[in-house]
PDB file of C-alpha atoms in Angstrom:
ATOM      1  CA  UNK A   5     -11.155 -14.258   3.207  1.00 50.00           C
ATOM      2  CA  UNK A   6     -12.274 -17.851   1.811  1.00 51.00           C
ATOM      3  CA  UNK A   7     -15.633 -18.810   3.335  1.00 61.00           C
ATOM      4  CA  UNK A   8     -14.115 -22.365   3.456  1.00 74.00           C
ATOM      5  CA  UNK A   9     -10.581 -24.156   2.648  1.00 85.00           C
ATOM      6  CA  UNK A  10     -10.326 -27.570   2.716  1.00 89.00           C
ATOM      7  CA  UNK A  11      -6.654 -29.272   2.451  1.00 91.00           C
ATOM      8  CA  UNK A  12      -5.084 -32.006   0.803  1.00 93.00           C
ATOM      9  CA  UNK A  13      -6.404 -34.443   3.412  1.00 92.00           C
ATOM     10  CA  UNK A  14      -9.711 -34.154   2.333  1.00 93.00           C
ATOM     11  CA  UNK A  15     -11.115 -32.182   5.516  1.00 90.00           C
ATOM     12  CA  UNK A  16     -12.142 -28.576   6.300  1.00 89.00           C
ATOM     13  CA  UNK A  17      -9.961 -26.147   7.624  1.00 86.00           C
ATOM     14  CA  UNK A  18     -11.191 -24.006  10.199  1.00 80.00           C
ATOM     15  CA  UNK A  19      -8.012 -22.383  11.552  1.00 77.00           C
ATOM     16  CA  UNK A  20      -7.885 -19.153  13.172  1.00 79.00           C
ATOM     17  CA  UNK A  21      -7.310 -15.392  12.142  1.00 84.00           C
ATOM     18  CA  UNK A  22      -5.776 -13.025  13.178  1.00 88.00           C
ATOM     19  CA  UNK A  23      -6.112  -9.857  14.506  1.00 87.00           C
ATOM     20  CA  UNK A  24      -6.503  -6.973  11.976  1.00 86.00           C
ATOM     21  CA  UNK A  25      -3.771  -5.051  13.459  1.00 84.00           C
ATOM     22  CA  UNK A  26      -1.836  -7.997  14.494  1.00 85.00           C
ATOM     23  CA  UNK A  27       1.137  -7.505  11.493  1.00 85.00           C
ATOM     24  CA  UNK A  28       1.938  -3.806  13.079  1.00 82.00           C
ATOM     25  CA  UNK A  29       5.103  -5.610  15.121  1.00 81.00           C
ATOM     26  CA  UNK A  30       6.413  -6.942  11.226  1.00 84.00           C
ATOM     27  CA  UNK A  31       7.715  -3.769   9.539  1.00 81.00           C
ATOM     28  CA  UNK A  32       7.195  -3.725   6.432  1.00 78.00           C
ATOM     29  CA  UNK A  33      10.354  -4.070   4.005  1.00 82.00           C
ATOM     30  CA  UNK A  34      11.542  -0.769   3.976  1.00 76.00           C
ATOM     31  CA  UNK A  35      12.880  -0.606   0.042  1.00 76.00           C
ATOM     32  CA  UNK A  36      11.864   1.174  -2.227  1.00 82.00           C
ATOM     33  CA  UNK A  37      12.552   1.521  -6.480  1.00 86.00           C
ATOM     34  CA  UNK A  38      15.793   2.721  -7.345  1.00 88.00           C
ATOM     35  CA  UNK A  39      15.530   6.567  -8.550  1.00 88.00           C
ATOM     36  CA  UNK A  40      18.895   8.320  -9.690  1.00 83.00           C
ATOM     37  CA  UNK A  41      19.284  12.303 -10.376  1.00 84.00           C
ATOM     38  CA  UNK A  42      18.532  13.001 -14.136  1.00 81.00           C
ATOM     39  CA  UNK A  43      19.345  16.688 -15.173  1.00 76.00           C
ATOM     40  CA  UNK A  44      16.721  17.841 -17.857  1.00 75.00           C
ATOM     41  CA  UNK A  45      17.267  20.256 -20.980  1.00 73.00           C
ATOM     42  CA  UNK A  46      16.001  23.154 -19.255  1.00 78.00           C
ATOM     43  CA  UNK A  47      18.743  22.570 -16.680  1.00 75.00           C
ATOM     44  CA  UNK A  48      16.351  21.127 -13.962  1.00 80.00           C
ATOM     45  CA  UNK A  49      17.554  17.733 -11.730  1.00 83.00           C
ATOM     46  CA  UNK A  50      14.923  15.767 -11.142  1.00 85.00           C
ATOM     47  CA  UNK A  51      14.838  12.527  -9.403  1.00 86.00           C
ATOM     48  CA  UNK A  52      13.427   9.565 -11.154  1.00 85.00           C
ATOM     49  CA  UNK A  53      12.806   5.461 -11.131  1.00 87.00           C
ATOM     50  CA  UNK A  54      15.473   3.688 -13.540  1.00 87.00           C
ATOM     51  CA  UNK A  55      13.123   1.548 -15.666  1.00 87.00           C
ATOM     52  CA  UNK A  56      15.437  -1.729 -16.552  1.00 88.00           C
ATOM     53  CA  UNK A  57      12.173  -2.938 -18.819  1.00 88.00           C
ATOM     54  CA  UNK A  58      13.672  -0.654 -21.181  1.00 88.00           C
ATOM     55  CA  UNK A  59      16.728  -2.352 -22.073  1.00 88.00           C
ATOM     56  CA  UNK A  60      16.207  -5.167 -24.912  1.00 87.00           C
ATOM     57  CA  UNK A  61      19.949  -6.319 -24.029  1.00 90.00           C
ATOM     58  CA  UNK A  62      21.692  -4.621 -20.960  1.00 91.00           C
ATOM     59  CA  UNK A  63      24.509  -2.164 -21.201  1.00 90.00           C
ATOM     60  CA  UNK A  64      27.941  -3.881 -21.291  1.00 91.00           C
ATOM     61  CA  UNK A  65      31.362  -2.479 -19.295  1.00 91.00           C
ATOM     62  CA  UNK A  66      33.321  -0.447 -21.739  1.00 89.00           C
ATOM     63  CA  UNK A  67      36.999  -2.953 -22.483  1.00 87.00           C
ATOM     64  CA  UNK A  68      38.658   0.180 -21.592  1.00 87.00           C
ATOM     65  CA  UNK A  69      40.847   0.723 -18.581  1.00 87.00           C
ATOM     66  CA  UNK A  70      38.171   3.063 -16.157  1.00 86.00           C
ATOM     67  CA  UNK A  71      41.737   5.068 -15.622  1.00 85.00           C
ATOM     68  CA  UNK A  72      41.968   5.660 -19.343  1.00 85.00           C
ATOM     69  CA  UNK A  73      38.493   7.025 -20.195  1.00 85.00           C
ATOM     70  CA  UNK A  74      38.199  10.336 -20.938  1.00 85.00           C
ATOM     71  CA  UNK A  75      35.403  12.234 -19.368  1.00 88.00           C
ATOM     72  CA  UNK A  76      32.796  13.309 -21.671  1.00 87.00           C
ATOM     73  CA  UNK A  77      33.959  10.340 -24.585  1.00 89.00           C
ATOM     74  CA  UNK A  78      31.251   7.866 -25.536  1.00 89.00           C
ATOM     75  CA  UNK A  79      33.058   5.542 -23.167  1.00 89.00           C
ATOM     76  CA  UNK A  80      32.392   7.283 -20.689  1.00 90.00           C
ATOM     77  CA  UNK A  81      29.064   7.721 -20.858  1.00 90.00           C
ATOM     78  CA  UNK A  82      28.653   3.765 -21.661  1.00 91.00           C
ATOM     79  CA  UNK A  83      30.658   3.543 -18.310  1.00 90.00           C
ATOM     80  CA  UNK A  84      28.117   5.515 -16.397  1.00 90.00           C
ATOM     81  CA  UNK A  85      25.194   3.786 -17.746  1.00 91.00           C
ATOM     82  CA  UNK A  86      27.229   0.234 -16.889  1.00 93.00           C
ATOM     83  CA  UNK A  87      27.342   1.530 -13.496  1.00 92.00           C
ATOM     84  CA  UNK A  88      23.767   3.107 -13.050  1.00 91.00           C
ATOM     85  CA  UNK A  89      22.320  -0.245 -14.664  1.00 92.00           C
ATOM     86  CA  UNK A  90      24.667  -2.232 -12.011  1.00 94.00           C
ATOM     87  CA  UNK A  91      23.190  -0.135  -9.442  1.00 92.00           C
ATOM     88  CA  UNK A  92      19.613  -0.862  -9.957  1.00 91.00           C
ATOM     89  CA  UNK A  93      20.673  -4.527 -10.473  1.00 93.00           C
ATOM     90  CA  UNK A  94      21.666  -4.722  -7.132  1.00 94.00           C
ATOM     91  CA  UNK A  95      19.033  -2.551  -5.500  1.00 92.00           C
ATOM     92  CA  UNK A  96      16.753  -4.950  -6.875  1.00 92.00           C
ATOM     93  CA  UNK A  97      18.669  -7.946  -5.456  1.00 92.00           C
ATOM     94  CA  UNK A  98      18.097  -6.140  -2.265  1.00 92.00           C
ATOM     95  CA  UNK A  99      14.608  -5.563  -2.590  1.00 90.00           C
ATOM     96  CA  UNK A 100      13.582  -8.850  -3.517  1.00 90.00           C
ATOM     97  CA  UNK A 101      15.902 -10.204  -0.302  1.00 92.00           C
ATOM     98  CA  UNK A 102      13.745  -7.924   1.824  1.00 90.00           C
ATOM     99  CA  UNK A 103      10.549  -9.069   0.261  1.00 88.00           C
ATOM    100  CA  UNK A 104      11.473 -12.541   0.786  1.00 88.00           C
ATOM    101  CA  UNK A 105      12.684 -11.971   4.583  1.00 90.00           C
ATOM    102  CA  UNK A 106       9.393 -10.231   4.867  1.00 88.00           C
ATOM    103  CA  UNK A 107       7.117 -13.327   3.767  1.00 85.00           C
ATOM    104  CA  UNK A 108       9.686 -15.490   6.029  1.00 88.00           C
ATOM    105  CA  UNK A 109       9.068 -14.028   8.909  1.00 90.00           C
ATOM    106  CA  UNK A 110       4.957 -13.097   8.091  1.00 88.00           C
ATOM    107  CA  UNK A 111       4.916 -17.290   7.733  1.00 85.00           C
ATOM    108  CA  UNK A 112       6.626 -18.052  10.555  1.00 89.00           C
ATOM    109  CA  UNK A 113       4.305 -15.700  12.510  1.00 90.00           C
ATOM    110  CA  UNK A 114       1.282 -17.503  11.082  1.00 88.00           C
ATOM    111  CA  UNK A 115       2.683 -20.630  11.788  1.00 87.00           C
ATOM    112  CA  UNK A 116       3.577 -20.098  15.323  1.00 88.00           C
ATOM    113  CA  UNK A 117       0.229 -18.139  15.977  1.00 87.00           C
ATOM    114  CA  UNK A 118      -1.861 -19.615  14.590  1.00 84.00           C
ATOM    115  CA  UNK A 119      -1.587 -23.207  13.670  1.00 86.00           C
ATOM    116  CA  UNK A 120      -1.977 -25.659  17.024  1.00 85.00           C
ATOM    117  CA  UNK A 121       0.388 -27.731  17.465  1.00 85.00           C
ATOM    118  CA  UNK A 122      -2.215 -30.706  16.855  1.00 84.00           C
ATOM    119  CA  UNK A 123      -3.069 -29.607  13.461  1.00 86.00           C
ATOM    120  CA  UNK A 124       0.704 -29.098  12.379  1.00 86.00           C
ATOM    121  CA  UNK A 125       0.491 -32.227  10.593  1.00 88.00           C
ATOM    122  CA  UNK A 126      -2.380 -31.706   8.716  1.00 90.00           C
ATOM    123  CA  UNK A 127      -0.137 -29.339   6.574  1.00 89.00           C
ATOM    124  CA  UNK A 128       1.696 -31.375   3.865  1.00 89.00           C
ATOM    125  CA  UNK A 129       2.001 -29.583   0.715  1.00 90.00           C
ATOM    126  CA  UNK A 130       2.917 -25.965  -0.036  1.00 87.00           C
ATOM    127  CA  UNK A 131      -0.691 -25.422  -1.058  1.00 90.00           C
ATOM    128  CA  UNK A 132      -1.778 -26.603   2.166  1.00 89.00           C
ATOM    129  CA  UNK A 133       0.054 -23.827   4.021  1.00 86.00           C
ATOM    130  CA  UNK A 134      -0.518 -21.222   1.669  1.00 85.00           C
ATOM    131  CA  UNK A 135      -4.382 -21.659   2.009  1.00 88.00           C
ATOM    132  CA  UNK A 136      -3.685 -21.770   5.968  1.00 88.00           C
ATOM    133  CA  UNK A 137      -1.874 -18.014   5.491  1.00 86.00           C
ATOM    134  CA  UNK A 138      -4.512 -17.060   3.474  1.00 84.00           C
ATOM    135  CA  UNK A 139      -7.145 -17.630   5.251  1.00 85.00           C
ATOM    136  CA  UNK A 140      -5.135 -16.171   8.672  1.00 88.00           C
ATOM    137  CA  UNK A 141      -4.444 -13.102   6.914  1.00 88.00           C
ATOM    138  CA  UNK A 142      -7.011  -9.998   7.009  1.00 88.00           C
ATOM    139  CA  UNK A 143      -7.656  -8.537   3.798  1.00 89.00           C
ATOM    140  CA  UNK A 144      -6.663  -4.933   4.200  1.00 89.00           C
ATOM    141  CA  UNK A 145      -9.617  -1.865   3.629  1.00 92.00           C
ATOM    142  CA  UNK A 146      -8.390   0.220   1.205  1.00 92.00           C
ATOM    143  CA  UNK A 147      -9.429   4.214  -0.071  1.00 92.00           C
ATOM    144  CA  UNK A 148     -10.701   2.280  -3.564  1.00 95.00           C
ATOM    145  CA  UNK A 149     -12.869  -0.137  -1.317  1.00 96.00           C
ATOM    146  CA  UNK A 150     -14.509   2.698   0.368  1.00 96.00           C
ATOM    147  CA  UNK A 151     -14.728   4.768  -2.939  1.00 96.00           C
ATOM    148  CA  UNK A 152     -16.478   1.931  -4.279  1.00 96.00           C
ATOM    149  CA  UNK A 153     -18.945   1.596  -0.944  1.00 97.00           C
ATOM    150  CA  UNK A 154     -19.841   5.183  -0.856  1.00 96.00           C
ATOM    151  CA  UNK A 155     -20.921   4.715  -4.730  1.00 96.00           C
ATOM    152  CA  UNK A 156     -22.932   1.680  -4.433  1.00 96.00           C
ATOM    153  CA  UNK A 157     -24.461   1.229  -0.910  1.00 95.00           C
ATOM    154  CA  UNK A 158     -24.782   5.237  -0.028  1.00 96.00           C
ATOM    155  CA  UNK A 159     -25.614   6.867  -3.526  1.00 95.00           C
ATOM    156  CA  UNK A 160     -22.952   9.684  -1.697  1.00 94.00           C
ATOM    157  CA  UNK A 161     -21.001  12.397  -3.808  1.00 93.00           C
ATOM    158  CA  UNK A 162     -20.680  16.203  -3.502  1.00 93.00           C
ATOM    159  CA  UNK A 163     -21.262  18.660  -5.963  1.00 90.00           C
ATOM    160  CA  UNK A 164     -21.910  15.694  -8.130  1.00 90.00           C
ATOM    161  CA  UNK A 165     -18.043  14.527  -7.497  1.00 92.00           C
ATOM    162  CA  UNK A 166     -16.839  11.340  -5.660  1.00 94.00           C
ATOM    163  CA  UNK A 167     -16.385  12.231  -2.354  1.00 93.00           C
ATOM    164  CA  UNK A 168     -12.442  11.633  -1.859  1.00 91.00           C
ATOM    165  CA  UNK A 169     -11.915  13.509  -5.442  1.00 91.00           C
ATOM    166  CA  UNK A 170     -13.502  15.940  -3.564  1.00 90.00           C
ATOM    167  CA  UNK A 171     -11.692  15.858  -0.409  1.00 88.00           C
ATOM    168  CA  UNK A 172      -8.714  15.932  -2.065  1.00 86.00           C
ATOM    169  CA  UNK A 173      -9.046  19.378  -2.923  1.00 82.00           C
ATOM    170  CA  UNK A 174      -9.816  20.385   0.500  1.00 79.00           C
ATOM    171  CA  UNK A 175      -6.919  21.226   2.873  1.00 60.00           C
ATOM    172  CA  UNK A 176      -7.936  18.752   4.888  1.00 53.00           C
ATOM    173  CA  UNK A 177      -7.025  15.759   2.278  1.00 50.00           C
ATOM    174  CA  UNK A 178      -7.126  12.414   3.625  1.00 49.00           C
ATOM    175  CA  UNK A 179      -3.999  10.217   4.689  1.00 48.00           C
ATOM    176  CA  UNK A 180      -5.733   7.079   3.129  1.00 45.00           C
ATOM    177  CA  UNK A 181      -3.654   4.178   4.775  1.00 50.00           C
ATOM    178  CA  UNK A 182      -3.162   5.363   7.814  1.00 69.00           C
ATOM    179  CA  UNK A 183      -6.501   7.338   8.317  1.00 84.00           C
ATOM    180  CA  UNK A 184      -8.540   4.143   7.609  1.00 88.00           C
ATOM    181  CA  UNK A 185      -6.459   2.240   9.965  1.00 87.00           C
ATOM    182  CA  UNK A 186      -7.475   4.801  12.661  1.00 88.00           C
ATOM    183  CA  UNK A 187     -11.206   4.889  11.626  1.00 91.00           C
ATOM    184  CA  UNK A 188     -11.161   1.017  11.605  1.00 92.00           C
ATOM    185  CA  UNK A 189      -9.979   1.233  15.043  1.00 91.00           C
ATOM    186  CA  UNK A 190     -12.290   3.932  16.254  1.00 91.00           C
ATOM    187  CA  UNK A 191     -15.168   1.633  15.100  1.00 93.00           C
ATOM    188  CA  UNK A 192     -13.830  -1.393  16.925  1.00 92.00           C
ATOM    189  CA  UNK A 193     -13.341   0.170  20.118  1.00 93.00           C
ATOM    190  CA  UNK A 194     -17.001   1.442  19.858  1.00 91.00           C
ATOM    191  CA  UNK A 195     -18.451  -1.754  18.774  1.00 90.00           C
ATOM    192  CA  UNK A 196     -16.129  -2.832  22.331  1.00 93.00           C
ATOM    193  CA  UNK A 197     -14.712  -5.668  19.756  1.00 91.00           C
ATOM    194  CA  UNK A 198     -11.264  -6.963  20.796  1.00 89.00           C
ATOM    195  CA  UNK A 199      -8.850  -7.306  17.319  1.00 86.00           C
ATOM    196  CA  UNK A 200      -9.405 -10.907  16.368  1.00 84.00           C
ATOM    197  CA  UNK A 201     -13.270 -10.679  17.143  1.00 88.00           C
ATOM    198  CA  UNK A 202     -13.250  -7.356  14.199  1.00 90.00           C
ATOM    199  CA  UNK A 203     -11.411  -9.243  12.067  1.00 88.00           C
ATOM    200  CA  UNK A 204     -13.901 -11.654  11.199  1.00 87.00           C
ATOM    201  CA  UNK A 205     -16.137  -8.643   9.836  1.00 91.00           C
ATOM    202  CA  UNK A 206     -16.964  -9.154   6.175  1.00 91.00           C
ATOM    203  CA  UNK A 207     -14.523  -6.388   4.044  1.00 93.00           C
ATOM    204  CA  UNK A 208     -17.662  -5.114   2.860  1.00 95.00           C
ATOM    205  CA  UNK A 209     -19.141  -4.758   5.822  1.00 95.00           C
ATOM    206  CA  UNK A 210     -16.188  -3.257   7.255  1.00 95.00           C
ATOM    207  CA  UNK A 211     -16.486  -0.562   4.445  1.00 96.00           C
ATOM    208  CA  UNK A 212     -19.920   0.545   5.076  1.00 96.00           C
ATOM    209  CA  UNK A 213     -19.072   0.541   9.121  1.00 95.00           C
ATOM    210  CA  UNK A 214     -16.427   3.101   8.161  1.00 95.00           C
ATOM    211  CA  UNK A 215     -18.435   4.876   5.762  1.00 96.00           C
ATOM    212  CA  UNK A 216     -21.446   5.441   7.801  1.00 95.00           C
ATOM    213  CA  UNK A 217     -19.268   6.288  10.723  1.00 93.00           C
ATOM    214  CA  UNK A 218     -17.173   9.261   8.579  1.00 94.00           C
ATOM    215  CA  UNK A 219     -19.528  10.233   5.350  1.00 95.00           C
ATOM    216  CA  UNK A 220     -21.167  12.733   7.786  1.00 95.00           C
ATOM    217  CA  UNK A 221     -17.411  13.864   8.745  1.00 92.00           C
ATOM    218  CA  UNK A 222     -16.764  13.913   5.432  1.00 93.00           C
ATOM    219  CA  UNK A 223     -19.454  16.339   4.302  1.00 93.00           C
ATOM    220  CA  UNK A 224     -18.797  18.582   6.717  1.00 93.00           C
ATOM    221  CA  UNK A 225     -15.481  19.069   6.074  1.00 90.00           C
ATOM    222  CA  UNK A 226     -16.385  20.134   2.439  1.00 92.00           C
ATOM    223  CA  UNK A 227     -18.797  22.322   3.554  1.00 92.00           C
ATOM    224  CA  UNK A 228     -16.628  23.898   5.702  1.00 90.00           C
ATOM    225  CA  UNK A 229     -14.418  24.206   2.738  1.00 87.00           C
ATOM    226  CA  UNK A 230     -16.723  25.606   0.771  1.00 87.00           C
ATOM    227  CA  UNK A 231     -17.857  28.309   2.922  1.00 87.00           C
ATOM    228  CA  UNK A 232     -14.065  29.234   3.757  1.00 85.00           C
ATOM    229  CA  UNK A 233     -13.285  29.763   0.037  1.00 82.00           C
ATOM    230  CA  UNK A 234     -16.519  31.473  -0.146  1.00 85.00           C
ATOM    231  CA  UNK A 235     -15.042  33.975   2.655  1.00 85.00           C
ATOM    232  CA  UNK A 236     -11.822  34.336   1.207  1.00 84.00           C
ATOM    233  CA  UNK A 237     -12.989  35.614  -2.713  1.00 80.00           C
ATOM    234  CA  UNK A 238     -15.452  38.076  -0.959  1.00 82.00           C
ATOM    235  CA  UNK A 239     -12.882  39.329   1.612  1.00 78.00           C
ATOM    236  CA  UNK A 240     -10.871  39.542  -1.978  1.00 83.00           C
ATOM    237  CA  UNK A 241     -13.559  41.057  -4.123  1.00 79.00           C
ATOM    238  CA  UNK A 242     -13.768  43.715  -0.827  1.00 79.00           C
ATOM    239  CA  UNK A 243      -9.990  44.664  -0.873  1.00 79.00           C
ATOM    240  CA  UNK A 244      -9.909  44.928  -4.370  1.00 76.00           C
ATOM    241  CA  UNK A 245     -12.991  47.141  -4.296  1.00 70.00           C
TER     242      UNK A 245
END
């Protein structure tokens, strides 16, 4: 988050921000790209994201009655694609409604948390509130974040491979968003840090918290791993023997 915002009158703002969980009672929107059933040459359906990029000029509506178009005819195919086009138009009228709901209701939040009523006037312009939200908001830890911490600040890999990469091939594998949520919150409670109080951490320091508290988790786990796929090709190489 900024290390200082000043607005358009001239002064610092030292609002407050808030807690790093605090967002959990906004859903997010829950919409996501349109995907329709293609069927592939090898007979296959397969379900995937209608890419409207694609389309230097959009398909038009056949000027054919839909009651005269004879299934199989090149109208009808232009009808379907007219309609599956249509479709994703709409569904991403939708999805930009929800996204702007979303930020509606994250704003209103932020204004009604955490702006005091005394400072409400300090907020004139659209940049003024937007660098108010910023700085309220809590930049979010992410699996890249941590990739890049174990890298750089704990020299850590496994069998000379980044240690998620590795992970990843362990049964174990790692829910990323909502595991680090959990580890950030494991950490807090140990540190006895209320919500807002651990979300003034640094991000970076956030990331080597979690690091150190899970890279010796973490190496276990492949170890573990290691030894049970070491089990299973000698209980194989036995049986086959």
């Amino acid at each position: 988050m900024p290390d200082e915002i000043v607005l358009s009158d001239g002064l610092e703002w030292k609002g407050e921000t808030l807690g790093i969980f605090e967002l959990d009672n906004i859903p997010l929107p829950n919409v996501g790209p349109f995907t329709y059933e293609m069927e592939m040459v090898t007979g296959d359906k397969r379900e995937v994201e209608l890419d409207l990029s694609r389309y230097e000029k959009l398909p038009e509506k056949p000027d054919i009655p839909e009651s005269e178009i004879v299934e199989s005819s090149p109208a009808w195919y232009r009808l379907r694609e007219w309609q599956l086009v249509q479709a994703g138009l709409l569904h991403n009228r939708m999805r930009l409604d929800a996204a702007h709901e979303y930020c509606e209701i994250l704003l209103r939040y932020i204004r009604d948390n955490v702006i005091a009523p005394e400072d409400l006037n300090r907020i004139k312009t659209i940049a003024d509130f937007k660098a108010v939200a910023w700085r309220a908001l809590v930049p979010p830890l992410t699996r890249e974040i941590l990739a890049n911490t174990l890298r750089t600040s704990f020299n850590a890999s496994y069998d000379d491979e980044e240690i998620f990469d590795a992970m990843d091939k362990t049964s174990a594998g790692l829910g990323a968003y909502n595991a680090i949520r959990l580890w950030e919150n494991q950490i807090a409670n140990a540190l006895g840090l209320r919500d807002y109080e651990y979300a003034q951490t640094p991000l970076d320091e956030r990331s080597r918290r979690v690091c150190a508290y899970k890279l010796p988790t973490w190496l276990e786990t492949l170890e573990m791993s290691r030894s049970r796929r070491r089990n299973i090709a000698r209980d194989n190489a036995n049986a086959a023997s």
